Amino acid sequence: MPATARKSAPSAKRTPSPERPERDATVDEIYERIYVAILEHRLQPGIKLGEEKMAEIFGVSRARIREVLARLAHEQIVELYPQRGAYVAKPTPEQARDVFEARRLIEPAVLKRLIDTVTADKINRLRQHAELEADARRRNDKRAVIRLSGEFHTLVAELAGNSSLARSMRELCMLTCLTIFLYDAPTAQSCRHDEHSLIIDALAKKDRARAEKLMLDHLDHIEGSLQLEDNGGEADLVEIFRA
């Protein structure tokens, strides 16, 4: 058969662009990417989260991005302004004090509930997390230190077994992270390397009074390290969310 009559071979499957995902990211996945970017101080307070740019980055519709931003706004992590768009929350000094006041009320209740239900497995999970923090400090991985320090408190709340408390702690820890970034509190100093381990030791002994005192002292150290300082509002979103 003449070569011209042959059926052409199917074209090779096109390789997905590294700039776009192979499938649409879900709302939960996009939310988590933003959450971690804030925890790791890659997204600064006041940064604009443009719908069009975010949709391009994650390869989804603007409607899906709006859904994510609405969820973040409900949790006070993002601020929405008519005709202007969405911005990473920028807590004022008064709002920062409110966050720490709320944490001082909630975290002792979390500790009480955890002590009432503590098991060897729960203590082991906390110690494993503390070891991850210690390893990140040894490697001088500042982003990991920041993220893991915040996640310790949410893990304590999750292990306590109250979903409402856990949700509140997740939101408060995120706002604390934004406050630390905004007011230039070095996490390596505000979250002292041994404080989480001492809290775990008190929990293991079911020493509620000591655990609560250590936690409140820990929060005092973080809040006491804050310094009022404003930051700008421009960032390269593509670089921040690059896989």
mmCIF file of C-alpha atoms in Angstrom:
data_model
loop_
_atom_site.group_PDB
_atom_site.id
_atom_site.type_symbol
_atom_site.label_atom_id
_atom_site.label_comp_id
_atom_site.label_asym_id
_atom_site.label_seq_id
_atom_site.Cartn_x
_atom_site.Cartn_y
_atom_site.Cartn_z
ATOM 1 C CA MET A 1 0.000 0.000 0.000
ATOM 2 C CA PRO A 2 1.392 3.424 -0.863
ATOM 3 C CA ALA A 3 2.737 5.304 2.093
ATOM 4 C CA THR A 4 0.265 8.105 1.442
ATOM 5 C CA ALA A 5 -2.638 5.698 1.883
ATOM 6 C CA ARG A 6 -1.574 4.475 5.267
ATOM 7 C CA LYS A 7 -3.598 5.535 8.266
ATOM 8 C CA SER A 8 -1.635 8.051 10.209
ATOM 9 C CA ALA A 9 -0.492 6.956 13.663
ATOM 10 C CA PRO A 10 -2.266 8.549 16.617
ATOM 11 C CA SER A 11 -0.447 11.565 17.929
ATOM 12 C CA ALA A 12 1.423 11.182 21.207
ATOM 13 C CA LYS A 13 -0.486 12.142 24.330
ATOM 14 C CA ARG A 14 0.317 15.689 25.245
ATOM 15 C CA THR A 15 2.206 16.063 28.520
ATOM 16 C CA PRO A 16 0.359 18.326 30.964
ATOM 17 C CA SER A 17 1.989 21.689 31.506
ATOM 18 C CA PRO A 18 3.937 21.853 34.785
ATOM 19 C CA GLU A 19 2.217 25.166 35.417
ATOM 20 C CA ARG A 20 -1.255 23.546 35.521
ATOM 21 C CA PRO A 21 -2.547 20.531 37.456
ATOM 22 C CA GLU A 22 -3.634 17.334 35.649
ATOM 23 C CA ARG A 23 -7.109 17.621 37.250
ATOM 24 C CA ASP A 24 -9.117 20.374 38.820
ATOM 25 C CA ALA A 25 -8.114 21.157 42.385
ATOM 26 C CA THR A 26 -10.958 20.878 44.872
ATOM 27 C CA VAL A 27 -12.070 23.650 47.198
ATOM 28 C CA ASP A 28 -10.494 21.799 50.134
ATOM 29 C CA GLU A 29 -7.181 21.386 48.301
ATOM 30 C CA ILE A 30 -6.973 25.059 47.321
ATOM 31 C CA TYR A 31 -7.984 26.096 50.844
ATOM 32 C CA GLU A 32 -5.224 23.911 52.305
ATOM 33 C CA ARG A 33 -2.603 25.331 49.931
ATOM 34 C CA ILE A 34 -3.495 28.864 51.004
ATOM 35 C CA TYR A 35 -3.635 27.820 54.669
ATOM 36 C CA VAL A 36 -0.124 26.322 54.546
ATOM 37 C CA ALA A 37 1.240 29.297 52.567
ATOM 38 C CA ILE A 38 0.073 31.603 55.372
ATOM 39 C CA LEU A 39 1.377 29.293 58.120
ATOM 40 C CA GLU A 40 4.778 29.226 56.428
ATOM 41 C CA HIS A 41 4.791 33.023 56.058
ATOM 42 C CA ARG A 42 4.890 32.858 52.253
ATOM 43 C CA LEU A 43 1.630 34.810 52.063
ATOM 44 C CA GLN A 44 1.844 38.074 53.955
ATOM 45 C CA PRO A 45 -0.991 39.975 55.643
ATOM 46 C CA GLY A 46 -2.553 42.433 53.207
ATOM 47 C CA ILE A 47 -1.603 40.504 50.051
ATOM 48 C CA LYS A 48 -4.293 40.617 47.365
ATOM 49 C CA LEU A 49 -5.627 37.230 46.221
ATOM 50 C CA GLY A 50 -6.832 38.088 42.747
ATOM 51 C CA GLU A 51 -9.553 35.749 41.468
ATOM 52 C CA GLU A 52 -8.270 35.629 37.902
ATOM 53 C CA LYS A 53 -4.650 34.985 38.896
ATOM 54 C CA MET A 54 -5.627 32.351 41.485
ATOM 55 C CA ALA A 55 -7.905 30.602 38.980
ATOM 56 C CA GLU A 56 -5.019 30.478 36.505
ATOM 57 C CA ILE A 57 -2.589 29.144 39.115
ATOM 58 C CA PHE A 58 -4.863 26.315 40.251
ATOM 59 C CA GLY A 59 -6.416 25.621 36.846
ATOM 60 C CA VAL A 60 -9.988 26.094 38.074
ATOM 61 C CA SER A 61 -12.877 28.465 37.484
ATOM 62 C CA ARG A 62 -13.173 31.825 39.178
ATOM 63 C CA ALA A 63 -16.369 30.523 40.758
ATOM 64 C CA ARG A 64 -14.378 27.877 42.611
ATOM 65 C CA ILE A 65 -11.845 30.458 43.765
ATOM 66 C CA ARG A 66 -14.702 32.643 45.026
ATOM 67 C CA GLU A 67 -15.969 29.675 47.039
ATOM 68 C CA VAL A 68 -12.546 29.226 48.628
ATOM 69 C CA LEU A 69 -12.223 32.928 49.388
ATOM 70 C CA ALA A 70 -15.702 33.019 50.930
ATOM 71 C CA ARG A 71 -14.724 30.158 53.251
ATOM 72 C CA LEU A 72 -11.510 31.924 54.247
ATOM 73 C CA ALA A 73 -13.433 35.158 54.814
ATOM 74 C CA HIS A 74 -15.919 33.344 57.063
ATOM 75 C CA GLU A 75 -12.939 32.251 59.169
ATOM 76 C CA GLN A 76 -11.566 35.847 59.180
ATOM 77 C CA ILE A 77 -8.409 34.692 57.393
ATOM 78 C CA VAL A 78 -9.292 36.735 54.294
ATOM 79 C CA GLU A 79 -11.004 40.117 54.045
ATOM 80 C CA LEU A 80 -13.378 40.806 51.136
ATOM 81 C CA TYR A 81 -13.897 44.340 49.855
ATOM 82 C CA PRO A 82 -16.567 45.258 47.266
ATOM 83 C CA GLN A 83 -15.057 46.380 43.957
ATOM 84 C CA ARG A 84 -11.560 45.720 45.326
ATOM 85 C CA GLY A 85 -11.299 41.981 45.878
ATOM 86 C CA ALA A 86 -9.902 39.629 48.511
ATOM 87 C CA TYR A 87 -6.903 40.269 50.730
ATOM 88 C CA VAL A 88 -5.120 38.180 53.331
ATOM 89 C CA ALA A 89 -6.330 39.471 56.702
ATOM 90 C CA LYS A 90 -4.270 42.173 58.357
ATOM 91 C CA PRO A 91 -5.070 42.074 62.098
ATOM 92 C CA THR A 92 -4.929 45.374 63.949
ATOM 93 C CA PRO A 93 -3.198 45.532 67.345
ATOM 94 C CA GLU A 94 -6.638 45.429 68.995
ATOM 95 C CA GLN A 95 -7.626 42.367 66.977
ATOM 96 C CA ALA A 96 -4.316 40.729 67.898
ATOM 97 C CA ARG A 97 -5.032 41.251 71.584
ATOM 98 C CA ASP A 98 -8.511 39.787 71.059
ATOM 99 C CA VAL A 99 -6.993 36.664 69.499
ATOM 100 C CA PHE A 100 -4.685 36.082 72.454
ATOM 101 C CA GLU A 101 -7.492 36.762 74.915
ATOM 102 C CA ALA A 102 -9.597 34.132 73.153
ATOM 103 C CA ARG A 103 -6.735 31.654 73.182
ATOM 104 C CA ARG A 104 -6.206 32.158 76.901
ATOM 105 C CA LEU A 105 -9.840 31.234 77.457
ATOM 106 C CA ILE A 106 -10.025 28.325 75.014
ATOM 107 C CA GLU A 107 -6.714 26.522 75.371
ATOM 108 C CA PRO A 108 -7.075 25.686 79.100
ATOM 109 C CA ALA A 109 -10.459 24.131 78.237
ATOM 110 C CA VAL A 110 -8.775 22.154 75.448
ATOM 111 C CA LEU A 111 -6.096 20.921 77.852
ATOM 112 C CA LYS A 112 -8.695 19.908 80.455
ATOM 113 C CA ARG A 113 -10.621 17.862 77.906
ATOM 114 C CA LEU A 114 -7.445 16.240 76.592
ATOM 115 C CA ILE A 115 -6.290 15.279 80.096
ATOM 116 C CA ASP A 116 -9.708 13.747 80.754
ATOM 117 C CA THR A 117 -9.335 11.548 77.654
ATOM 118 C CA VAL A 118 -5.556 11.211 77.368
ATOM 119 C CA THR A 119 -4.037 7.921 76.209
ATOM 120 C CA ALA A 120 -0.514 6.716 75.541
ATOM 121 C CA ASP A 121 -1.221 6.908 71.815
ATOM 122 C CA LYS A 122 -2.230 10.567 72.034
ATOM 123 C CA ILE A 123 0.928 11.422 73.988
ATOM 124 C CA ASN A 124 3.009 9.563 71.410
ATOM 125 C CA ARG A 125 1.426 11.576 68.599
ATOM 126 C CA LEU A 126 2.269 14.805 70.394
ATOM 127 C CA ARG A 127 5.842 13.678 71.025
ATOM 128 C CA GLN A 128 6.235 12.714 67.368
ATOM 129 C CA HIS A 129 5.065 16.176 66.379
ATOM 130 C CA ALA A 130 7.482 17.777 68.847
ATOM 131 C CA GLU A 131 10.288 15.738 67.295
ATOM 132 C CA LEU A 132 9.352 17.058 63.849
ATOM 133 C CA GLU A 133 9.612 20.577 65.267
ATOM 134 C CA ALA A 134 13.009 19.794 66.805
ATOM 135 C CA ASP A 135 14.253 18.344 63.526
ATOM 136 C CA ALA A 136 13.099 21.436 61.616
ATOM 137 C CA ARG A 137 15.012 23.626 64.079
ATOM 138 C CA ARG A 138 18.142 21.502 63.684
ATOM 139 C CA ARG A 139 17.886 21.917 59.917
ATOM 140 C CA ASN A 140 17.153 25.628 60.344
ATOM 141 C CA ASP A 141 14.051 25.144 58.191
ATOM 142 C CA LYS A 142 12.242 28.287 59.288
ATOM 143 C CA ARG A 143 9.124 27.663 57.214
ATOM 144 C CA ALA A 144 8.701 24.209 58.698
ATOM 145 C CA VAL A 145 9.289 25.552 62.214
ATOM 146 C CA ILE A 146 6.582 28.180 61.726
ATOM 147 C CA ARG A 147 4.075 25.688 60.288
ATOM 148 C CA LEU A 148 4.732 22.950 62.838
ATOM 149 C CA SER A 149 4.602 25.348 65.781
ATOM 150 C CA GLY A 150 1.112 26.442 64.789
ATOM 151 C CA GLU A 151 0.000 22.897 63.991
ATOM 152 C CA PHE A 152 1.007 21.712 67.483
ATOM 153 C CA HIS A 153 -1.847 23.695 69.010
ATOM 154 C CA THR A 154 -4.384 22.490 66.476
ATOM 155 C CA LEU A 155 -3.222 18.903 67.051
ATOM 156 C CA VAL A 156 -3.753 19.279 70.812
ATOM 157 C CA ALA A 157 -7.303 20.468 70.112
ATOM 158 C CA GLU A 158 -7.993 17.655 67.645
ATOM 159 C CA LEU A 159 -6.781 15.033 70.137
ATOM 160 C CA ALA A 160 -9.041 16.557 72.800
ATOM 161 C CA GLY A 161 -11.934 15.269 70.701
ATOM 162 C CA ASN A 162 -14.177 18.339 70.455
ATOM 163 C CA SER A 163 -14.663 19.351 66.825
ATOM 164 C CA SER A 164 -15.895 22.850 67.686
ATOM 165 C CA LEU A 165 -12.856 23.554 69.854
ATOM 166 C CA ALA A 166 -10.579 22.129 67.170
ATOM 167 C CA ARG A 167 -12.144 24.361 64.503
ATOM 168 C CA SER A 168 -11.823 27.429 66.730
ATOM 169 C CA MET A 169 -8.181 26.645 67.477
ATOM 170 C CA ARG A 170 -7.389 26.229 63.790
ATOM 171 C CA GLU A 171 -8.802 29.682 63.048
ATOM 172 C CA LEU A 172 -7.127 31.306 66.057
ATOM 173 C CA CYS A 173 -3.759 29.753 65.193
ATOM 174 C CA MET A 174 -4.016 31.104 61.663
ATOM 175 C CA LEU A 175 -4.810 34.606 62.955
ATOM 176 C CA THR A 176 -1.901 34.286 65.384
ATOM 177 C CA CYS A 177 0.370 33.400 62.478
ATOM 178 C CA LEU A 178 -0.758 36.485 60.555
ATOM 179 C CA THR A 179 -0.207 38.615 63.652
ATOM 180 C CA ILE A 180 3.297 37.224 64.137
ATOM 181 C CA PHE A 181 4.125 37.997 60.509
ATOM 182 C CA LEU A 182 2.619 41.470 60.614
ATOM 183 C CA TYR A 183 4.263 42.546 63.845
ATOM 184 C CA ASP A 184 7.591 40.894 63.165
ATOM 185 C CA ALA A 185 7.771 38.394 66.003
ATOM 186 C CA PRO A 186 10.491 35.838 65.164
ATOM 187 C CA THR A 187 8.851 32.462 65.676
ATOM 188 C CA ALA A 188 12.101 30.823 66.718
ATOM 189 C CA GLN A 189 12.139 33.176 69.723
ATOM 190 C CA SER A 190 8.432 33.499 70.460
ATOM 191 C CA CYS A 191 7.907 29.718 70.345
ATOM 192 C CA ARG A 192 10.754 28.538 72.565
ATOM 193 C CA HIS A 193 12.115 25.167 71.603
ATOM 194 C CA ASP A 194 11.245 23.343 74.833
ATOM 195 C CA GLU A 195 7.834 24.815 75.675
ATOM 196 C CA HIS A 196 5.779 22.349 73.671
ATOM 197 C CA SER A 197 7.723 19.409 75.108
ATOM 198 C CA LEU A 198 7.140 20.635 78.673
ATOM 199 C CA ILE A 199 3.412 20.913 77.970
ATOM 200 C CA ILE A 200 3.406 17.337 76.656
ATOM 201 C CA ASP A 201 5.200 16.118 79.800
ATOM 202 C CA ALA A 202 2.523 17.760 81.969
ATOM 203 C CA LEU A 203 -0.240 16.182 79.876
ATOM 204 C CA ALA A 204 1.395 12.766 80.183
ATOM 205 C CA LYS A 205 1.360 13.151 83.982
ATOM 206 C CA LYS A 206 -2.224 14.444 83.870
ATOM 207 C CA ASP A 207 -1.014 17.528 85.720
ATOM 208 C CA ARG A 208 -3.713 19.934 84.617
ATOM 209 C CA ALA A 209 -2.532 22.910 86.696
ATOM 210 C CA ARG A 210 1.014 22.729 85.327
ATOM 211 C CA ALA A 211 -0.145 22.143 81.753
ATOM 212 C CA GLU A 212 -2.410 25.208 81.897
ATOM 213 C CA LYS A 213 0.320 27.382 83.455
ATOM 214 C CA LEU A 214 2.840 26.305 80.823
ATOM 215 C CA MET A 215 0.357 27.021 78.020
ATOM 216 C CA LEU A 216 -0.545 30.468 79.366
ATOM 217 C CA ASP A 217 3.136 31.322 79.841
ATOM 218 C CA HIS A 218 3.740 30.135 76.283
ATOM 219 C CA LEU A 219 1.040 32.470 74.937
ATOM 220 C CA ASP A 220 2.485 35.330 77.020
ATOM 221 C CA HIS A 221 5.892 34.751 75.422
ATOM 222 C CA ILE A 222 4.427 34.886 71.917
ATOM 223 C CA GLU A 223 2.327 37.990 72.530
ATOM 224 C CA GLY A 224 5.164 39.694 74.398
ATOM 225 C CA SER A 225 7.452 39.346 71.364
ATOM 226 C CA LEU A 226 5.128 41.266 69.035
ATOM 227 C CA GLN A 227 6.363 44.536 67.576
ATOM 228 C CA LEU A 228 4.066 46.951 65.762
ATOM 229 C CA GLU A 229 5.194 47.136 62.170
ATOM 230 C CA ASP A 230 3.306 47.467 58.886
ATOM 231 C CA ASN A 231 4.124 45.582 55.705
ATOM 232 C CA GLY A 232 3.339 46.058 52.028
ATOM 233 C CA GLY A 233 0.744 44.306 49.919
ATOM 234 C CA GLU A 234 2.430 43.020 46.784
ATOM 235 C CA ALA A 235 3.595 39.487 46.096
ATOM 236 C CA ASP A 236 4.210 37.046 43.246
ATOM 237 C CA LEU A 237 1.307 34.593 43.690
ATOM 238 C CA VAL A 238 2.637 32.272 40.970
ATOM 239 C CA GLU A 239 5.939 31.916 42.831
ATOM 240 C CA ILE A 240 4.186 31.381 46.196
ATOM 241 C CA PHE A 241 2.029 28.505 44.943
ATOM 242 C CA ARG A 242 4.574 26.937 42.599
ATOM 243 C CA ALA A 243 4.556 23.178 43.145
#
